[in-house]
Short mmCIF file of C-alpha atoms and ligand atoms in Angstrom, two decimals:
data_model
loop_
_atom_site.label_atom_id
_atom_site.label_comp_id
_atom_site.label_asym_id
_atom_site.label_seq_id
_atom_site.Cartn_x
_atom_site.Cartn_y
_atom_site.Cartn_z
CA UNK A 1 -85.03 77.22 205.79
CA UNK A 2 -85.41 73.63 207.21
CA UNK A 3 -83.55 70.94 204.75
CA UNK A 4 -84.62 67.57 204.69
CA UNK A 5 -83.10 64.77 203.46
CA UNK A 6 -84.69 62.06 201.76
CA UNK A 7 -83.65 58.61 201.52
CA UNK A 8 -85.99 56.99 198.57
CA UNK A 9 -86.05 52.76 199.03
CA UNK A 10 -88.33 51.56 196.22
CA UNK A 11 -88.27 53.22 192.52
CA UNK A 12 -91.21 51.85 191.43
CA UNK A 13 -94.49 53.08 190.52
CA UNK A 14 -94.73 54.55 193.48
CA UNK A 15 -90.93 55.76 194.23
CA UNK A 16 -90.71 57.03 190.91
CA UNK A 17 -93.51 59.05 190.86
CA UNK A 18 -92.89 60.46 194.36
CA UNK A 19 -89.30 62.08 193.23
CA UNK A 20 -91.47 63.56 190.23
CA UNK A 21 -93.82 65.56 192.99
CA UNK A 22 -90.76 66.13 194.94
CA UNK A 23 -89.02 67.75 192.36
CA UNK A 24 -92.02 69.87 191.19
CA UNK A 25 -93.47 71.04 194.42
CA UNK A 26 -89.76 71.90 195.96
CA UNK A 27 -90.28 75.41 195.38
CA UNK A 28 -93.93 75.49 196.96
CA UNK A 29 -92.84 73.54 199.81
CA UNK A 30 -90.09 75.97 200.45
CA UNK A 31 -91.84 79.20 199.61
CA UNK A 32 -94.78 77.75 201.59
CA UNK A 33 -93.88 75.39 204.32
CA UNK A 34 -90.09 76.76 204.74
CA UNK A 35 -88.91 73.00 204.08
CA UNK A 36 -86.18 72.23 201.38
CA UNK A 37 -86.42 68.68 200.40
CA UNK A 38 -83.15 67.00 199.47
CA UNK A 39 -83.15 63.47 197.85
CA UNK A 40 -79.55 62.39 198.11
CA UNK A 41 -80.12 58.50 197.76
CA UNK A 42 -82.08 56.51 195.81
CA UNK A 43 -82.07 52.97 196.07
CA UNK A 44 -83.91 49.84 194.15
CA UNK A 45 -83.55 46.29 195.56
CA UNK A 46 -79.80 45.97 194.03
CA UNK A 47 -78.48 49.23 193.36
CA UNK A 48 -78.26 52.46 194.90
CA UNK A 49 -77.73 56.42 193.69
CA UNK A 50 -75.50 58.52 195.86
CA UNK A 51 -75.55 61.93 195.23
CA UNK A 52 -74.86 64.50 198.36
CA UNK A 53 -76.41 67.41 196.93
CA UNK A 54 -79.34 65.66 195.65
CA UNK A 55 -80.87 64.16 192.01
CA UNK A 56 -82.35 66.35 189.91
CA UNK A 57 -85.29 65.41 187.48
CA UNK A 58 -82.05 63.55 185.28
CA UNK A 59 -82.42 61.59 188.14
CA UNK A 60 -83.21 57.78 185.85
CA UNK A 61 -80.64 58.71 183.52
CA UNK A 62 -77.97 59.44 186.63
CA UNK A 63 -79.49 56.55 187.96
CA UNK A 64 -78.89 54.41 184.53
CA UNK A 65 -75.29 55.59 184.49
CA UNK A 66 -73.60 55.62 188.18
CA UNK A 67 -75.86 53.71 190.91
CA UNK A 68 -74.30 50.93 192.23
CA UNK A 69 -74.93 47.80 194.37
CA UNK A 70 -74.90 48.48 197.70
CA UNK A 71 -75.22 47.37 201.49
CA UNK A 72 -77.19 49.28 204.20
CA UNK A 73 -73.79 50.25 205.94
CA UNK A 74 -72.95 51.98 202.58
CA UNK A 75 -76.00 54.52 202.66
CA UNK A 76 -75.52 54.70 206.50
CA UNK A 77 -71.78 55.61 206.16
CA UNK A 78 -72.68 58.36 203.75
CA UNK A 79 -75.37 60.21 205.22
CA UNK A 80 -72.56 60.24 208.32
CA UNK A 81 -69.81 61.15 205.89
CA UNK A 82 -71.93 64.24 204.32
CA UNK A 83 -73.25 65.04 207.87
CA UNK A 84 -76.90 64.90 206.47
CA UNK A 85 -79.33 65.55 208.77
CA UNK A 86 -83.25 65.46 209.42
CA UNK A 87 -83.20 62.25 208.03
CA UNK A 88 -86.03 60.82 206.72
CA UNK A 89 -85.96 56.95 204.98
CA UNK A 90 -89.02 56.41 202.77
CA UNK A 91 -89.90 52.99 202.42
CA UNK A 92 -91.89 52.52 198.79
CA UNK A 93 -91.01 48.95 198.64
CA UNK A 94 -93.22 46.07 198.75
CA UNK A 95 -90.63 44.26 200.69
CA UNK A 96 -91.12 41.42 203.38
CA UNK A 97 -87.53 41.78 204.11
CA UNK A 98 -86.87 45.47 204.25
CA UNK A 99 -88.28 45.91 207.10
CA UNK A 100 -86.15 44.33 208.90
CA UNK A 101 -83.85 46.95 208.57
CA UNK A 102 -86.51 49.72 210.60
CA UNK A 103 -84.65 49.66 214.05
CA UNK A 104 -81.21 49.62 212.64
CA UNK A 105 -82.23 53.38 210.61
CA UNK A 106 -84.17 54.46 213.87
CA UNK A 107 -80.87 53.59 215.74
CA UNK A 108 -78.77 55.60 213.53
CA UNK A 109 -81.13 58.83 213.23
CA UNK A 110 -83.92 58.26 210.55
CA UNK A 111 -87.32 59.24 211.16
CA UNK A 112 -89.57 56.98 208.33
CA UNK A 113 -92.31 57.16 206.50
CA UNK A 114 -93.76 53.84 204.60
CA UNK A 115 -96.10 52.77 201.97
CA UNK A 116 -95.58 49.51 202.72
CA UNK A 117 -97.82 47.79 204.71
CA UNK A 118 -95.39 45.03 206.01
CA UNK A 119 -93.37 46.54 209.61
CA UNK A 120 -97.34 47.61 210.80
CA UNK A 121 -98.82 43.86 210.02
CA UNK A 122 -96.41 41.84 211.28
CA UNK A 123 -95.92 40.66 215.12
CA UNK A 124 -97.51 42.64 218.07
CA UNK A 125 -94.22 42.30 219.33
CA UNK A 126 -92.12 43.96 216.57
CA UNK A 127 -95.02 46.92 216.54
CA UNK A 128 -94.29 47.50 219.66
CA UNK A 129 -90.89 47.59 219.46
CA UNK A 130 -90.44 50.17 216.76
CA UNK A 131 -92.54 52.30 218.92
CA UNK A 132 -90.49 52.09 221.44
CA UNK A 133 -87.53 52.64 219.91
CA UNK A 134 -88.67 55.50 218.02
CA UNK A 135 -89.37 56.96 221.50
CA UNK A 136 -86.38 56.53 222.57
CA UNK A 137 -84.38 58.08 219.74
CA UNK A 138 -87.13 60.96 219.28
CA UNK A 139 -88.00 59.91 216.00
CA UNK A 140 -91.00 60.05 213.80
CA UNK A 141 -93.06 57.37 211.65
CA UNK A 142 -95.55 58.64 209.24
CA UNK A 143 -97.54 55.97 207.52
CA UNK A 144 -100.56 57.14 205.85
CA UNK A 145 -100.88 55.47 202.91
CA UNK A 146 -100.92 51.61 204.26
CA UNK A 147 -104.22 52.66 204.64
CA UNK A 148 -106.92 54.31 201.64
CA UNK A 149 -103.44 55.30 199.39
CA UNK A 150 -104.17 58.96 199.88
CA UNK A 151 -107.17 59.21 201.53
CA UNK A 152 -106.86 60.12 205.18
CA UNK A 153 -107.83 57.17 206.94
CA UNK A 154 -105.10 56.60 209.21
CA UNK A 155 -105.01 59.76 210.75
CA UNK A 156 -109.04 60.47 211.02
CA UNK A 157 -109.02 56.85 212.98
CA UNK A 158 -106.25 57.79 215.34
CA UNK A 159 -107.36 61.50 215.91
CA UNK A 160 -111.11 60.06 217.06
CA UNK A 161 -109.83 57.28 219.17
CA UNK A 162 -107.25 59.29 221.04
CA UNK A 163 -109.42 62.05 221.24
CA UNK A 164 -111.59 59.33 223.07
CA UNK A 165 -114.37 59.05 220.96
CA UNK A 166 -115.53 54.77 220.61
CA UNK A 167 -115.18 54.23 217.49
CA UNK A 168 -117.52 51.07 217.15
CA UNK A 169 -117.23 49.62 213.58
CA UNK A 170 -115.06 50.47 210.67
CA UNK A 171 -116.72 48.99 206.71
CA UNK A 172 -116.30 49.16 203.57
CA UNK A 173 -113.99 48.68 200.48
CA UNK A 174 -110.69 48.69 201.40
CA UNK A 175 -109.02 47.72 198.23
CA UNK A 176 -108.58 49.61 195.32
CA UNK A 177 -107.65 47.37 192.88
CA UNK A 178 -110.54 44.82 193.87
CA UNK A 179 -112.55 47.80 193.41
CA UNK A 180 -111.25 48.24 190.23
CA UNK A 181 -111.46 44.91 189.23
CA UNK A 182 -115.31 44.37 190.50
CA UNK A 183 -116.55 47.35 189.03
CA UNK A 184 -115.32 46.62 185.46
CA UNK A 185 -115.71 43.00 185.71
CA UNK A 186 -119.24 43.61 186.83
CA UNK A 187 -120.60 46.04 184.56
CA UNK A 188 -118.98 44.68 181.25
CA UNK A 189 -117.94 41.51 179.29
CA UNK A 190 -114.33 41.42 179.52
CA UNK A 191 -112.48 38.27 180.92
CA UNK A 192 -111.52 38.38 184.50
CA UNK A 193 -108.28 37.65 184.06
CA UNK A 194 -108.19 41.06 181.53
CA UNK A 195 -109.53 43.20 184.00
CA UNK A 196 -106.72 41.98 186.22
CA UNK A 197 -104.44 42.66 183.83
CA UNK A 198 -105.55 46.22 183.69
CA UNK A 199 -105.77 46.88 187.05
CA UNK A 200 -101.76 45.80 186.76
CA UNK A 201 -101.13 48.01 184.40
CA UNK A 202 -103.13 51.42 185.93
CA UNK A 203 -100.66 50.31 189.48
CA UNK A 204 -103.39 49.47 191.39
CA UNK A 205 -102.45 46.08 192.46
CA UNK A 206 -99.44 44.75 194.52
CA UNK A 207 -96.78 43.88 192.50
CA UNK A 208 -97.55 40.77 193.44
CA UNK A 209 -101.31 40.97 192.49
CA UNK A 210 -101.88 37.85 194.54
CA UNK A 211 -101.35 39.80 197.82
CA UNK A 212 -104.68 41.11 196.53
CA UNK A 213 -106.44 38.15 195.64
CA UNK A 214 -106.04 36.42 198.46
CA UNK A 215 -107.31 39.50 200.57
CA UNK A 216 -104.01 39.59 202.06
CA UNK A 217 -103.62 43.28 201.54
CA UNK A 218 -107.22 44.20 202.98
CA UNK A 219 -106.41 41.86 206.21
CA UNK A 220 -103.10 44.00 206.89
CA UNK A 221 -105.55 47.66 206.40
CA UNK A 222 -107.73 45.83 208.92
CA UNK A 223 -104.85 45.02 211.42
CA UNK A 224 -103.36 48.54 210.78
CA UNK A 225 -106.32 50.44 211.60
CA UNK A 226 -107.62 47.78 214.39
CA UNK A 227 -103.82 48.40 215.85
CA UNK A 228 -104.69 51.99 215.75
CA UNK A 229 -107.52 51.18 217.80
CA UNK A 230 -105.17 49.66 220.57
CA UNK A 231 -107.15 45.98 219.58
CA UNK A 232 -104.19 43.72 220.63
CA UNK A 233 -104.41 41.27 217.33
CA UNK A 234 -102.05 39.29 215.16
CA UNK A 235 -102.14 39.19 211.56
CA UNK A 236 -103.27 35.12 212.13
CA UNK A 237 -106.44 36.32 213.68
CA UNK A 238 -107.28 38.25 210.56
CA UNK A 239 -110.60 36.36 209.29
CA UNK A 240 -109.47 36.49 205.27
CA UNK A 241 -111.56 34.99 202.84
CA UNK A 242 -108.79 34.25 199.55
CA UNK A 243 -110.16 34.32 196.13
CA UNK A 244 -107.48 32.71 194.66
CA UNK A 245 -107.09 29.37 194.17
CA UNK A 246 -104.86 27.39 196.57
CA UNK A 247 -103.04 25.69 193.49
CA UNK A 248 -102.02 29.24 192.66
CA UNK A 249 -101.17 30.31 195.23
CA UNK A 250 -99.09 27.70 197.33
CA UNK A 251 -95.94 26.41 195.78
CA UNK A 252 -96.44 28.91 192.10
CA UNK A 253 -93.98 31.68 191.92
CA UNK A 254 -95.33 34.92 190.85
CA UNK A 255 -93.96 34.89 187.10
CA UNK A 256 -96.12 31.31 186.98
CA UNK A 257 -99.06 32.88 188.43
CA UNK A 258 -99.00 35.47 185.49
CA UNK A 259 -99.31 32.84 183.16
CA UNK A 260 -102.20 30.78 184.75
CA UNK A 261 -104.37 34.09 185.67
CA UNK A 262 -106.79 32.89 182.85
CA UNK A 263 -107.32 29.86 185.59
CA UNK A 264 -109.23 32.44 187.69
CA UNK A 265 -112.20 33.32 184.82
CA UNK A 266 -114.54 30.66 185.14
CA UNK A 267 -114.31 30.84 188.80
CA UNK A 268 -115.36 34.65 188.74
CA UNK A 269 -117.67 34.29 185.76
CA UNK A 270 -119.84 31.44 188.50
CA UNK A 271 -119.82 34.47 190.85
CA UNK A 272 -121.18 36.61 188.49
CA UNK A 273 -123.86 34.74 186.94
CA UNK A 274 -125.04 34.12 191.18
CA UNK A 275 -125.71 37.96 191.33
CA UNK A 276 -129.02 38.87 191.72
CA UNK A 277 -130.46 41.76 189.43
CA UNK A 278 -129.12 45.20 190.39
CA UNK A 279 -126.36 43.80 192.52
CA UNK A 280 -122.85 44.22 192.47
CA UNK A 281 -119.62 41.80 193.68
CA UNK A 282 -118.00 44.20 196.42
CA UNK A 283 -114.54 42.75 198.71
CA UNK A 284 -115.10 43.95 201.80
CA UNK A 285 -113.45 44.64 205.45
CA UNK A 286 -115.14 45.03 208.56
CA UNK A 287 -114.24 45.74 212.16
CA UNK A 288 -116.30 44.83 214.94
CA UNK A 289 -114.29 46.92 217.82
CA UNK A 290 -116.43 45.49 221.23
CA UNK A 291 -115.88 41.67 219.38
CA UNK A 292 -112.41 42.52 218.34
CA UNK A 293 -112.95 40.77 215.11
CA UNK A 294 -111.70 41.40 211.89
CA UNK A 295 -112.97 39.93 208.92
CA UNK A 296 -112.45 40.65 204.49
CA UNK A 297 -114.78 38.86 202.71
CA UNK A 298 -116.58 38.94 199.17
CA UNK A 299 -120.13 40.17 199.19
CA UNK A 300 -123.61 40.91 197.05
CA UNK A 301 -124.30 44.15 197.32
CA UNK A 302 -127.34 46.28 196.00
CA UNK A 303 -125.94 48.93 193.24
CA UNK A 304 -127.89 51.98 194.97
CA UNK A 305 -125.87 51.52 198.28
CA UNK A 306 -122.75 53.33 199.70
CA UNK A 307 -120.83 50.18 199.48
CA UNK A 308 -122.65 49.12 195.93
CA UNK A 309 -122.39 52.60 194.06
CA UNK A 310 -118.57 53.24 194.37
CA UNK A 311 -116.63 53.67 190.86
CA UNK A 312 -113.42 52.79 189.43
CA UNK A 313 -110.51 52.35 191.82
CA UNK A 314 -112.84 53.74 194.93
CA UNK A 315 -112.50 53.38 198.27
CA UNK A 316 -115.35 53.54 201.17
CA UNK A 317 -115.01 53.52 204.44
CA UNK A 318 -117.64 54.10 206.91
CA UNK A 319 -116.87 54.58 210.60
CA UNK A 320 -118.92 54.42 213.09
CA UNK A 321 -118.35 55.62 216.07
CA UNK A 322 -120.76 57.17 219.59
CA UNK A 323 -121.09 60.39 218.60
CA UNK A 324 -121.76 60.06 215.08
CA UNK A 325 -124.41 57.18 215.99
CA UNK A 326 -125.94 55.37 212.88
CA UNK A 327 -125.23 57.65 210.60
CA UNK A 328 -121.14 56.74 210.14
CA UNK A 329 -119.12 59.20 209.31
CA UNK A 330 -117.94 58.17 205.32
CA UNK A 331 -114.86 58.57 203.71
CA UNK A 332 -114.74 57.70 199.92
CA UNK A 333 -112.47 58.53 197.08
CA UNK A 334 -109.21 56.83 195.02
CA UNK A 335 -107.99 54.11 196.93
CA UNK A 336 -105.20 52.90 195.18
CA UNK A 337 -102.96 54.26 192.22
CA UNK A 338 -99.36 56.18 191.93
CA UNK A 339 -100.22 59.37 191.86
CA UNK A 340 -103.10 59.84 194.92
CA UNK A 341 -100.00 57.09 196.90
CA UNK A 342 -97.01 59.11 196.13
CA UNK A 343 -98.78 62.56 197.02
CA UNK A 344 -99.88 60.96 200.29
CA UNK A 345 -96.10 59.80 200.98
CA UNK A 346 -95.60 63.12 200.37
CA UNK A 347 -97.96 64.73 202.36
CA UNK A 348 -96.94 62.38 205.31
CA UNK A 349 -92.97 63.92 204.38
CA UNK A 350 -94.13 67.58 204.65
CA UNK A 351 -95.83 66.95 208.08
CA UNK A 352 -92.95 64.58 209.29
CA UNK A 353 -90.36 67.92 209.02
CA UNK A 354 -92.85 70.40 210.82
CA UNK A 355 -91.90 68.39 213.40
CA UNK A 356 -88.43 68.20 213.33
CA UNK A 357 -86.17 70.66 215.21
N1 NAI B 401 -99.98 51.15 194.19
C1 NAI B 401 -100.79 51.65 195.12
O1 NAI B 401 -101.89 52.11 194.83
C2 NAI B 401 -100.37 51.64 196.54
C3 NAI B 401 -99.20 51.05 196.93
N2 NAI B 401 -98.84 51.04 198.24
C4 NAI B 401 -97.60 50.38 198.60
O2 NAI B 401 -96.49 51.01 197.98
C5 NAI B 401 -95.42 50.08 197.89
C6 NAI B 401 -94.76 50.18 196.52
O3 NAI B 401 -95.67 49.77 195.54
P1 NAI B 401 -95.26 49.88 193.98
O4 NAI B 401 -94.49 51.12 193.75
O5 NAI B 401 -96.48 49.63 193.22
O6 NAI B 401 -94.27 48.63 193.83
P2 NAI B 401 -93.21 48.35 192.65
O7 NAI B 401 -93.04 46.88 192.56
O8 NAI B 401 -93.57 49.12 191.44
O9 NAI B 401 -91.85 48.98 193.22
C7 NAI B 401 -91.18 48.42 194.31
C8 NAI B 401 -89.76 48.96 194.34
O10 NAI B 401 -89.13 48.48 195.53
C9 NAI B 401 -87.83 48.01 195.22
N3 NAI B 401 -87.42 47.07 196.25
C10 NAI B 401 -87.86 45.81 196.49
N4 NAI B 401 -87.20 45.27 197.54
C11 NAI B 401 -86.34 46.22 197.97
C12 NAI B 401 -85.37 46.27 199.01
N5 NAI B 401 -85.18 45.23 199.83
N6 NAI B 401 -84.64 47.40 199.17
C13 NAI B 401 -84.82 48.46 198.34
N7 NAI B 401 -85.72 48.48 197.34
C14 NAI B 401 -86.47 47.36 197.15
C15 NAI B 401 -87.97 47.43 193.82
O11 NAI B 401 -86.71 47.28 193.21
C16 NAI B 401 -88.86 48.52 193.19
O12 NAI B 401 -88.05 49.61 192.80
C17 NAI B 401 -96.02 48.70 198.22
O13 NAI B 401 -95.66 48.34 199.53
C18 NAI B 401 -97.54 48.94 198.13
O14 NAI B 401 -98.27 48.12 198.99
C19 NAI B 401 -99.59 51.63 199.21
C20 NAI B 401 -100.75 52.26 198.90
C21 NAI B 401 -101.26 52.29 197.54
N1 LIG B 402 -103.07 46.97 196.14
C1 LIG B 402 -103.59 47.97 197.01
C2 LIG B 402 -102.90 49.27 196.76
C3 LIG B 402 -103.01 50.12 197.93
O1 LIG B 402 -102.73 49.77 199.05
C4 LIG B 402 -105.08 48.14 196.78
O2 LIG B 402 -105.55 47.55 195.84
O3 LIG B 402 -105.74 48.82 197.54
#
């Protein structure tokens, strides 16, 4: 039997409900796959868990009572100290400053996997240079989820490009909380700033919801899957059309935004009342791969289209590529939530150790 250890940063929707799939599927995965998944530390943004042999589902409670603060070095020192090995450091943080801390786990024998978007969107440079030194240390880094939560995105892109098929143009919805958000706030007669609530509260937005907003987190999918592509872009080159207003957005901290969401109705209630009979508001993302541009934007669309006839927290994203012609190939389902994220963290986990020796 293959053990694995786990190393969970980030406890929140997503974290937690990852160690509650971990913890139920352990037997399948071992009866099945012939991989025992150990979690021996889980960490938050302060404190951290230690616990050699692994938590167990009293894992909040254990948490509650005995993690402490802690430094990097500390968790480093200990997977050492226990000899742990087939490392793998999950990154379930929305943290700009986390990953920072990639190369230094590469350097000392993690393989990763991450749900945040962050290390793949920022410099050309810094992409590059985990690469490398993930060659260089034989390590792996799964990251599935920055793109479509669970929906396999990521790897259908890569697997067509490398096996040298041109892709042409990736569309479609690439957010699943503006899905959620334009599909209630378009077929009912809530508020805007209710429905963004909501969307809060199902875990469908950042935690910062403004990374949404702004279109932020639909110009990083673009870059990751335009990266993917070998396109040679920057984040900065990322054509982003923000729906939030600059006032709060700017110099407003995140706790002020919450207050002054209601700011954002009238805005969205003048888009609404511009839609044209049978039309829909739909954010979307587009790749143009011969242009190399990249562009998120807020469209009309008709209801009875692919984009236009999505539901709740769907993704859509059409690719098309040479073969396929003008009929893209279409990949549509959940897009954002804890559940479909955490399984696909998972998943990524599970095919991470088949590879290691
Ligand atoms: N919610 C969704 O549908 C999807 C989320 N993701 C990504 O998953 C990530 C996590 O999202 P949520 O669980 O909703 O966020 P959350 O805000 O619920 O949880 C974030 C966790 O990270 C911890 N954290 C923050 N900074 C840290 C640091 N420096 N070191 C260690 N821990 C730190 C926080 O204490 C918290 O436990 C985000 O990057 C998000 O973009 C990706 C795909 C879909
Ligand atoms: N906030 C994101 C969550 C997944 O990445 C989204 O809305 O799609």
């Amino acid at each position: 039997m293959k053990k694995v250890n786990i190393i969970l940063f980030g406890i929140g929707n997503v974290g937690k409900t990852l160690i509650e799939q971990l913890l139920t599927a352990k037997k399948q995965w071992e009866e099945n796959s012939g991989v025992s998944v150990n979690v021996p530390v889980i960490a938050n943004s302060t404190k951290a868990l230690l616990i050699a042999e692994g938590i167990t589902e009293n894992w909040e409670k254990d948490f509650k009572k005995s993690a402490k603060e802690y430094k990097l070095e500390d968790i480093l020192d200990f997977t050492k100290e226990q000899d742990l090995e087939h490392l793998i450091a999950i990154d379930a943080t929305a943290s700009k400053e986390f990953v920072e801390i990639y190369i230094r786990l590469i350097q000392n024998g993690f393989n990763l996997v991450a749900a945040n978007k962050v290390a793949n969107t920022l410099s050309a440079d810094f992409y590059k240079k985990i690469r490398k030194e993930l060659e260089y240390h034989g390590k792996h880094f799964f990251y599935e989820t920055n793109v479509g939560a669970g929906l396999p995105i990521v790897q259908t892109v890569r697997g067509l490009h490398q096996a040298g098929e041109k892709v042409t143009k990736i569309r479609g919805v690439f957010s699943g909380s503006l899905s959620f958000i334009f599909n209630t706030f378009s077929e009912n007669k809530e508020k805007f700033s209710d429905v963004l609530k909501k969307a809060g509260n199902l875990g469908y937005t950042e935690p910062d919801a403004r990374e949404d907003l702004s279109g932020n987190d639909v110009g990083r999918k673009l870059l990751i899957l335009a990266r993917e592509l070998q396109l040679d872009k920057e984040f900065q080159e990322v054509k982003i059309q923000s729906l939030i207003l600059e006032k709060l957005n700017g110099e407003t901290s995140a706790e002020e935004f919450q207050k002054r969401i209601s700011e954002l109705d009238e805005i969205f209630n003048q888009h609404k009342k511009q839609q044209d009979q049978g039309h829909v508001l739909r954010y979307i993302g587009e790749i143009e791969v011969e242009k190399a541009t990249l562009e998120a934007k807020l469209i009309s669309e008709p209801k009875n289209t692919a984009l236009g006839q999505i539901k709740g927290a769907d993704n859509i994203f059409e690719i098309y590529t040479e073969s396929y012609g003008d009929q893209p190939l279409v990949i549509q389902g959940a897009g954002a939530g804890a559940a479909v994220t955490a399984r696909g963290v998972a998943s990524d986990v599970l095919k991470l150790s088949q590879r290691l020796n």
